[in-house]
Short mmCIF file of N, CA, C and O in Angstrom, two decimals:
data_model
loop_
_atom_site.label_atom_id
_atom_site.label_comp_id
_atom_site.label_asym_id
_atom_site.label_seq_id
_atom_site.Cartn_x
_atom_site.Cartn_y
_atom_site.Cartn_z
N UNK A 1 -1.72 -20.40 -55.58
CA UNK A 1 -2.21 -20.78 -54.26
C UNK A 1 -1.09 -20.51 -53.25
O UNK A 1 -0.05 -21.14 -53.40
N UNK A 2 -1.18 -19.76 -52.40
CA UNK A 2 -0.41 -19.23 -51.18
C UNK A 2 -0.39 -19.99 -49.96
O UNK A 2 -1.47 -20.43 -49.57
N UNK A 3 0.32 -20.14 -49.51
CA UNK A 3 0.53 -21.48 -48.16
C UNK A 3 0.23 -20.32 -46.93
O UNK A 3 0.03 -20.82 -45.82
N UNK A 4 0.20 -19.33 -46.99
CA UNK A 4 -0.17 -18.67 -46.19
C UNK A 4 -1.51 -18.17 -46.02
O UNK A 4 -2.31 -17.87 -46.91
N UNK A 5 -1.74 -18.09 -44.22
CA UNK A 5 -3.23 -17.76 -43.63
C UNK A 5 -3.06 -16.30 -42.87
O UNK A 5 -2.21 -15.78 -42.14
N UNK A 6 -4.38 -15.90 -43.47
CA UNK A 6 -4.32 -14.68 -42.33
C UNK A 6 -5.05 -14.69 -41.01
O UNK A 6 -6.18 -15.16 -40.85
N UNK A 7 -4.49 -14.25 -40.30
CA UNK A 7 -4.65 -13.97 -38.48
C UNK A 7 -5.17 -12.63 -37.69
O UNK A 7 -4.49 -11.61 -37.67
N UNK A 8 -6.15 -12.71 -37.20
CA UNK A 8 -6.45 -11.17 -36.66
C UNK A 8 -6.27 -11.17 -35.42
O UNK A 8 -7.19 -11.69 -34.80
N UNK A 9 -5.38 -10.76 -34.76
CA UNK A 9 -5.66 -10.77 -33.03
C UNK A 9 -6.75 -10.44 -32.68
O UNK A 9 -7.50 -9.73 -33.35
N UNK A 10 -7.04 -10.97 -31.43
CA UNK A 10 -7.61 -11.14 -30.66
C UNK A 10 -7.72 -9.57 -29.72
O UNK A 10 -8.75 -9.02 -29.32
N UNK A 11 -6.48 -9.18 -29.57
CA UNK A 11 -6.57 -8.22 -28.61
C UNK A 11 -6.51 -6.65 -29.46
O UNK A 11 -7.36 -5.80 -29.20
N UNK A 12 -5.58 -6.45 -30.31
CA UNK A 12 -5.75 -5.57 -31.09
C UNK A 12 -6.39 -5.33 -32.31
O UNK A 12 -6.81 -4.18 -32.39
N UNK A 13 -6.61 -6.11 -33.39
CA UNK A 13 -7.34 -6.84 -34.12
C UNK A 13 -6.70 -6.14 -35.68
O UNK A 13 -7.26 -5.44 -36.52
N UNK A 14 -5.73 -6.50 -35.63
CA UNK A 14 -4.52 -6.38 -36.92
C UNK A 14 -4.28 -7.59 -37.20
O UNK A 14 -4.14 -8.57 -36.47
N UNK A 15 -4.24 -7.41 -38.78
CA UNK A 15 -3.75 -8.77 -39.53
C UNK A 15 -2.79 -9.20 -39.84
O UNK A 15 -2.11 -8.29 -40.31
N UNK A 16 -2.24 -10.21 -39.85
CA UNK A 16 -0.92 -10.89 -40.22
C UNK A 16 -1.05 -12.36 -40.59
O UNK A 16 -2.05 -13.00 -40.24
N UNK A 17 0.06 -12.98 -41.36
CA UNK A 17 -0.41 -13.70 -41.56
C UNK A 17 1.03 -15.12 -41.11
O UNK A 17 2.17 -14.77 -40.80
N UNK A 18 0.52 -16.89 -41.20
CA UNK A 18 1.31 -17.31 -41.10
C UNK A 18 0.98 -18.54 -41.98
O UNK A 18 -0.04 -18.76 -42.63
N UNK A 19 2.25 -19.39 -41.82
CA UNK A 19 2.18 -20.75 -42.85
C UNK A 19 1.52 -21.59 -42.53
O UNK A 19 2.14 -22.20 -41.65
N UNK A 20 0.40 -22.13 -42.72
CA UNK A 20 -0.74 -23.30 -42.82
C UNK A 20 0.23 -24.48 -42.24
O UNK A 20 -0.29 -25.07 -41.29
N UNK A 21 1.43 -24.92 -42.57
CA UNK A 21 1.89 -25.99 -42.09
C UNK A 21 1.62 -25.85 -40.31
O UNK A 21 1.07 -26.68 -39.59
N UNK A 22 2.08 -24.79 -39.97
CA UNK A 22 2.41 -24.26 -38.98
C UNK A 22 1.20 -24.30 -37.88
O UNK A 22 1.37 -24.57 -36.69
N UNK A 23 -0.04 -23.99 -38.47
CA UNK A 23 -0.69 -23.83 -38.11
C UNK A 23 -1.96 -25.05 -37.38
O UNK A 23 -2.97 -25.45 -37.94
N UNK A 24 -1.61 -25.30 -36.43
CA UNK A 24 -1.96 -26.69 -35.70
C UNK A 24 -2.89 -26.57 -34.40
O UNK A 24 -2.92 -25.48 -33.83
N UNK A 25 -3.64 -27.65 -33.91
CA UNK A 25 -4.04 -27.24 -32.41
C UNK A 25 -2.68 -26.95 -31.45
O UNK A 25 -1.59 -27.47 -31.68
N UNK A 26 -2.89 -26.21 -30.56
CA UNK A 26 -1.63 -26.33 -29.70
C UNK A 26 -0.35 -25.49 -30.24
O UNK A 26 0.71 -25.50 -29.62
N UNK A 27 -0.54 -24.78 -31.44
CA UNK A 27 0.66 -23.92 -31.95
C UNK A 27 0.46 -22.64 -31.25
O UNK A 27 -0.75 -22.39 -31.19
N UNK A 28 1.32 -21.60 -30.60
CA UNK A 28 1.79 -20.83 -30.24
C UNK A 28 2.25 -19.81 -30.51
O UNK A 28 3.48 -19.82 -30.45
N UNK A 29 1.68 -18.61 -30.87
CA UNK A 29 3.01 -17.19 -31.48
C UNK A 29 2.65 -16.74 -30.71
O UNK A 29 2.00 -17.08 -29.72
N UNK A 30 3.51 -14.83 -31.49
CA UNK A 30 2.98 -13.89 -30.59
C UNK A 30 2.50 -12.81 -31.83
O UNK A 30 3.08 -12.61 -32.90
N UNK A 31 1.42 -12.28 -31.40
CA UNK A 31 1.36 -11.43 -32.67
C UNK A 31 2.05 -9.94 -32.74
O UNK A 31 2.01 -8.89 -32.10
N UNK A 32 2.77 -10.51 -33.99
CA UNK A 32 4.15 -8.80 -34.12
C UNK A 32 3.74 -7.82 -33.71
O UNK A 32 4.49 -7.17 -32.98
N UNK A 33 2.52 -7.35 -33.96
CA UNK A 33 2.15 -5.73 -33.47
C UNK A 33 1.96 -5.75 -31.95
O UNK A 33 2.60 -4.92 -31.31
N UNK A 34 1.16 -6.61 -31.26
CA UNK A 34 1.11 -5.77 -29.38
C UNK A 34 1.44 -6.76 -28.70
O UNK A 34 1.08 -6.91 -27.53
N UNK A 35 2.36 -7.77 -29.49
CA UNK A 35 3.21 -9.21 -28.99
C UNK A 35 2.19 -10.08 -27.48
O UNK A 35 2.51 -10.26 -26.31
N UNK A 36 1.37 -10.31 -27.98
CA UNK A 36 0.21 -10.98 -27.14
C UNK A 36 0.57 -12.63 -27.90
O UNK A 36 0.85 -12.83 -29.08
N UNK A 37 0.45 -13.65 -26.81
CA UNK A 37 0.48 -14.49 -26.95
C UNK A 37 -0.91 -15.62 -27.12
O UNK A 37 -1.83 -15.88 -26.35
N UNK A 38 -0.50 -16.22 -28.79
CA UNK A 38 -1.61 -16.49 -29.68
C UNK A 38 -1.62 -17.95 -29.28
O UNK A 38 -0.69 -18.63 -29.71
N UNK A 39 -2.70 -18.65 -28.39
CA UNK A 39 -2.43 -20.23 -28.46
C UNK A 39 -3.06 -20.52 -29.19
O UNK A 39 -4.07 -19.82 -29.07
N UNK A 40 -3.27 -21.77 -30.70
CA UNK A 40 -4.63 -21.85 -31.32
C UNK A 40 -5.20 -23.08 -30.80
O UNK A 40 -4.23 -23.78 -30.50
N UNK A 41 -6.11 -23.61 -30.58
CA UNK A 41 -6.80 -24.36 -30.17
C UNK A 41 -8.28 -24.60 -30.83
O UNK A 41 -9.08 -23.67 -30.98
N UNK A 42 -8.48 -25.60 -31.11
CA UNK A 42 -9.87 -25.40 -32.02
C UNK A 42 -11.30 -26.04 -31.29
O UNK A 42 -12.37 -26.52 -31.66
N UNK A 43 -10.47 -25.67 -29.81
CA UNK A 43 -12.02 -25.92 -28.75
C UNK A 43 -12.41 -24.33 -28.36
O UNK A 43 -13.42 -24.11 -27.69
N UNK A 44 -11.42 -23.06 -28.88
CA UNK A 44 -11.81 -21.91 -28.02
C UNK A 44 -13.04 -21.29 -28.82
O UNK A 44 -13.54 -21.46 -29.93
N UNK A 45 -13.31 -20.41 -27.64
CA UNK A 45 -14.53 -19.60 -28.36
C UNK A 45 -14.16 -18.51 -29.21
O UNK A 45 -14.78 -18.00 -30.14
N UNK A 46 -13.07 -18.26 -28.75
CA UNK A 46 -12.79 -16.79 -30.34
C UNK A 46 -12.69 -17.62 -31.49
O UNK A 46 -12.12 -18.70 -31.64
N UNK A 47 -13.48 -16.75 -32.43
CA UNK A 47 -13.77 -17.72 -33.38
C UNK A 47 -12.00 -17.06 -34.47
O UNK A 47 -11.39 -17.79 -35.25
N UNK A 48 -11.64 -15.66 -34.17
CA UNK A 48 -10.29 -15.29 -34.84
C UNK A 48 -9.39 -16.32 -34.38
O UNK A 48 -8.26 -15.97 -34.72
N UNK A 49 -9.35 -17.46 -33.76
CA UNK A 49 -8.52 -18.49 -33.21
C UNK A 49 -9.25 -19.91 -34.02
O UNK A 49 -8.62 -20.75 -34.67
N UNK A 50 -10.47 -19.89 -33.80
CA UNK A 50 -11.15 -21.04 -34.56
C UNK A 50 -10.96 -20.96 -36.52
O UNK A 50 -10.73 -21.84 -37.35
N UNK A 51 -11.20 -19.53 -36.64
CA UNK A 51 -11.40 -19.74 -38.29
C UNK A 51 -9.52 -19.78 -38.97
O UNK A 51 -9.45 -19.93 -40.19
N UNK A 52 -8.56 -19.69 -38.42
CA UNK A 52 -7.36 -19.68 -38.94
C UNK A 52 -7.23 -21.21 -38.91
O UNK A 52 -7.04 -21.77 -39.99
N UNK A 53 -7.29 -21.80 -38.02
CA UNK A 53 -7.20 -23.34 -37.62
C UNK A 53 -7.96 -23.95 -38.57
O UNK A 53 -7.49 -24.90 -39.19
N UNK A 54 -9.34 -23.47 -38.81
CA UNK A 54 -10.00 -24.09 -40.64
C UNK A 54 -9.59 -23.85 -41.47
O UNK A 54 -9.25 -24.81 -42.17
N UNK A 55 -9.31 -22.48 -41.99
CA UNK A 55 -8.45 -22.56 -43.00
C UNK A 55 -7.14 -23.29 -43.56
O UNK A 55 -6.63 -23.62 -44.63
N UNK A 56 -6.93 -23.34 -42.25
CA UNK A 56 -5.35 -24.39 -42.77
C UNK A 56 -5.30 -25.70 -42.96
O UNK A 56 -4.47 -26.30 -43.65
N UNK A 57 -6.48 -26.32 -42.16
CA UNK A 57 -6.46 -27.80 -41.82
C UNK A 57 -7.36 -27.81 -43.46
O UNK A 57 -6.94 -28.66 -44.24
N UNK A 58 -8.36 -27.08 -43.89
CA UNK A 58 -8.73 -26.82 -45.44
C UNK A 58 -7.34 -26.67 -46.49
O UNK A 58 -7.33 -27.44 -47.45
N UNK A 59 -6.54 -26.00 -46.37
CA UNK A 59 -5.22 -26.04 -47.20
C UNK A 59 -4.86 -27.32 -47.35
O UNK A 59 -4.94 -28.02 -48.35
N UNK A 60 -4.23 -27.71 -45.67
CA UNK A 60 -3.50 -28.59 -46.04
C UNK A 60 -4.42 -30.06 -46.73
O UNK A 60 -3.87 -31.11 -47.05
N UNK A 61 -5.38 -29.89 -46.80
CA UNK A 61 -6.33 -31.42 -47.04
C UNK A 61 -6.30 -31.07 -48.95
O UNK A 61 -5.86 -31.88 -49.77
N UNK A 62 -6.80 -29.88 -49.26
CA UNK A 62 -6.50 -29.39 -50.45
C UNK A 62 -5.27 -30.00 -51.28
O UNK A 62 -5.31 -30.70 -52.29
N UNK A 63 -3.95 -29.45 -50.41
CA UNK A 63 -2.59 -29.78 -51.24
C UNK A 63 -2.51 -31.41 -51.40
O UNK A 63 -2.11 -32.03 -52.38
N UNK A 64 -3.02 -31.93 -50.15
CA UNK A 64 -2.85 -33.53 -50.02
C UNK A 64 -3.78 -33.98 -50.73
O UNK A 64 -3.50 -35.17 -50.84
N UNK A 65 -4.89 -33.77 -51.38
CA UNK A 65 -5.52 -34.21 -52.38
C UNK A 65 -4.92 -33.96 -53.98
O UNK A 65 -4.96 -34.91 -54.76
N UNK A 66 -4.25 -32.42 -54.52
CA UNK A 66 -3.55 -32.33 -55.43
C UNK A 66 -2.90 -33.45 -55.47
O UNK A 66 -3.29 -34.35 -56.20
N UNK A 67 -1.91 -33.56 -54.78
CA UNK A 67 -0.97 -34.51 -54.32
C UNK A 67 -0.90 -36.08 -55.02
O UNK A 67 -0.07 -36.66 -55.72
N UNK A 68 -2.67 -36.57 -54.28
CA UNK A 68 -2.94 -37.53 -54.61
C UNK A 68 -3.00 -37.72 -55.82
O UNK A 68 -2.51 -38.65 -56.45
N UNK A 69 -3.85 -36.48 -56.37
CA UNK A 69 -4.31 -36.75 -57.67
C UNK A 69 -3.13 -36.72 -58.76
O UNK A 69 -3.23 -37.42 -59.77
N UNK A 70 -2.04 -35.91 -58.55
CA UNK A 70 -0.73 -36.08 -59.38
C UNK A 70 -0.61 -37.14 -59.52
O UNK A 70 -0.87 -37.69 -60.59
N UNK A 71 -0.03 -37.96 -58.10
CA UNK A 71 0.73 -39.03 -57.62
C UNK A 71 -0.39 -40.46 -59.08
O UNK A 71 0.07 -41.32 -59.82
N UNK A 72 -1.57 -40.10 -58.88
CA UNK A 72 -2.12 -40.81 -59.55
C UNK A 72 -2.05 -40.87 -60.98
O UNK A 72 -2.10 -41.95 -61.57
N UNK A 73 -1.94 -39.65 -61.63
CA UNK A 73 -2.29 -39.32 -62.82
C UNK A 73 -0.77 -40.11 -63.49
O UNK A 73 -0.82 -41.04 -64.29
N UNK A 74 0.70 -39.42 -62.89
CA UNK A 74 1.76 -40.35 -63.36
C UNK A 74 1.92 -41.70 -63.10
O UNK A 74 2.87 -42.26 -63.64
N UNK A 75 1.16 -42.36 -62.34
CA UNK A 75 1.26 -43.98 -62.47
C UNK A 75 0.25 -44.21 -63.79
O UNK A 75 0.81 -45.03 -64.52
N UNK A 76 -1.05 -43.78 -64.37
CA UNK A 76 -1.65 -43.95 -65.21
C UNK A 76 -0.49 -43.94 -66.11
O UNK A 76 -0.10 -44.93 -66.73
N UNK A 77 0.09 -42.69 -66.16
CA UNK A 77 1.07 -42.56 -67.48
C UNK A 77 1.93 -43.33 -67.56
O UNK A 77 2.61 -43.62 -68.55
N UNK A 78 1.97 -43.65 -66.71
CA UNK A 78 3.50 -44.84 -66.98
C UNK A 78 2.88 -46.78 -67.05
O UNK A 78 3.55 -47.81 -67.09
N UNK A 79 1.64 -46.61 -67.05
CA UNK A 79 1.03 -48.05 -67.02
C UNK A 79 0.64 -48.46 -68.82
O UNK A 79 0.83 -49.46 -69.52
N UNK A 80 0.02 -47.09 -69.05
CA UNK A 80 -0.47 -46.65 -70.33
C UNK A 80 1.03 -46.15 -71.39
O UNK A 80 1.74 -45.14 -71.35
N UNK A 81 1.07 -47.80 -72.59
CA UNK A 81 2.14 -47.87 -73.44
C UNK A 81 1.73 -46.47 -74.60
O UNK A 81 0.70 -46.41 -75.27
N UNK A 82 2.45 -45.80 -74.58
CA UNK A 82 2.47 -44.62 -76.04
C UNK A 82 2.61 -45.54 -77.00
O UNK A 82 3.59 -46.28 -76.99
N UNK A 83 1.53 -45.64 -78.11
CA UNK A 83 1.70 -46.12 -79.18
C UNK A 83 1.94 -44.95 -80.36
O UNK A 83 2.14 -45.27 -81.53
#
């Protein structure tokens, strides 16, 4: 599983990609190829601005559920005596 999302501009419509952490309402790049400035926002109508912003906020809910479920599985193990 890759922490990374891919991105299509808006203006030229080349892909690239960036880190899901990163990727927030209100985050900011520029995209490397025709350096246009990327605001994401998940009220706009381009949906190449809307669907990166799902994907990530999908990642990160993903990892934080792994997470949980680890976090859970070693308290079982350690509650539960090895006979």
């Amino acid at each position: 599983m890759t922490d990374r999302i891919k991105i299509i501009c808006s203006k030229c419509r080349k892909n690239f990609h960036e880190r899901a952490q990163r990727l927030k309402p209100g985050y900011q790049m520029q995209c490397p190829h025709c350096m246009k400035l990327i605001t994401f926002d998940s009220g706009s109508e381009d949906p190449d601005i809307r669907r990166p912003l799902k994907a990530a906020r999908d990642f990160r809910a993903r990892v934080e559920e792994a997470l949980a479920l680890a976090r859970t599985a070693t308290q079982g193990q350690r509650r539960d005596p090895a006979y």
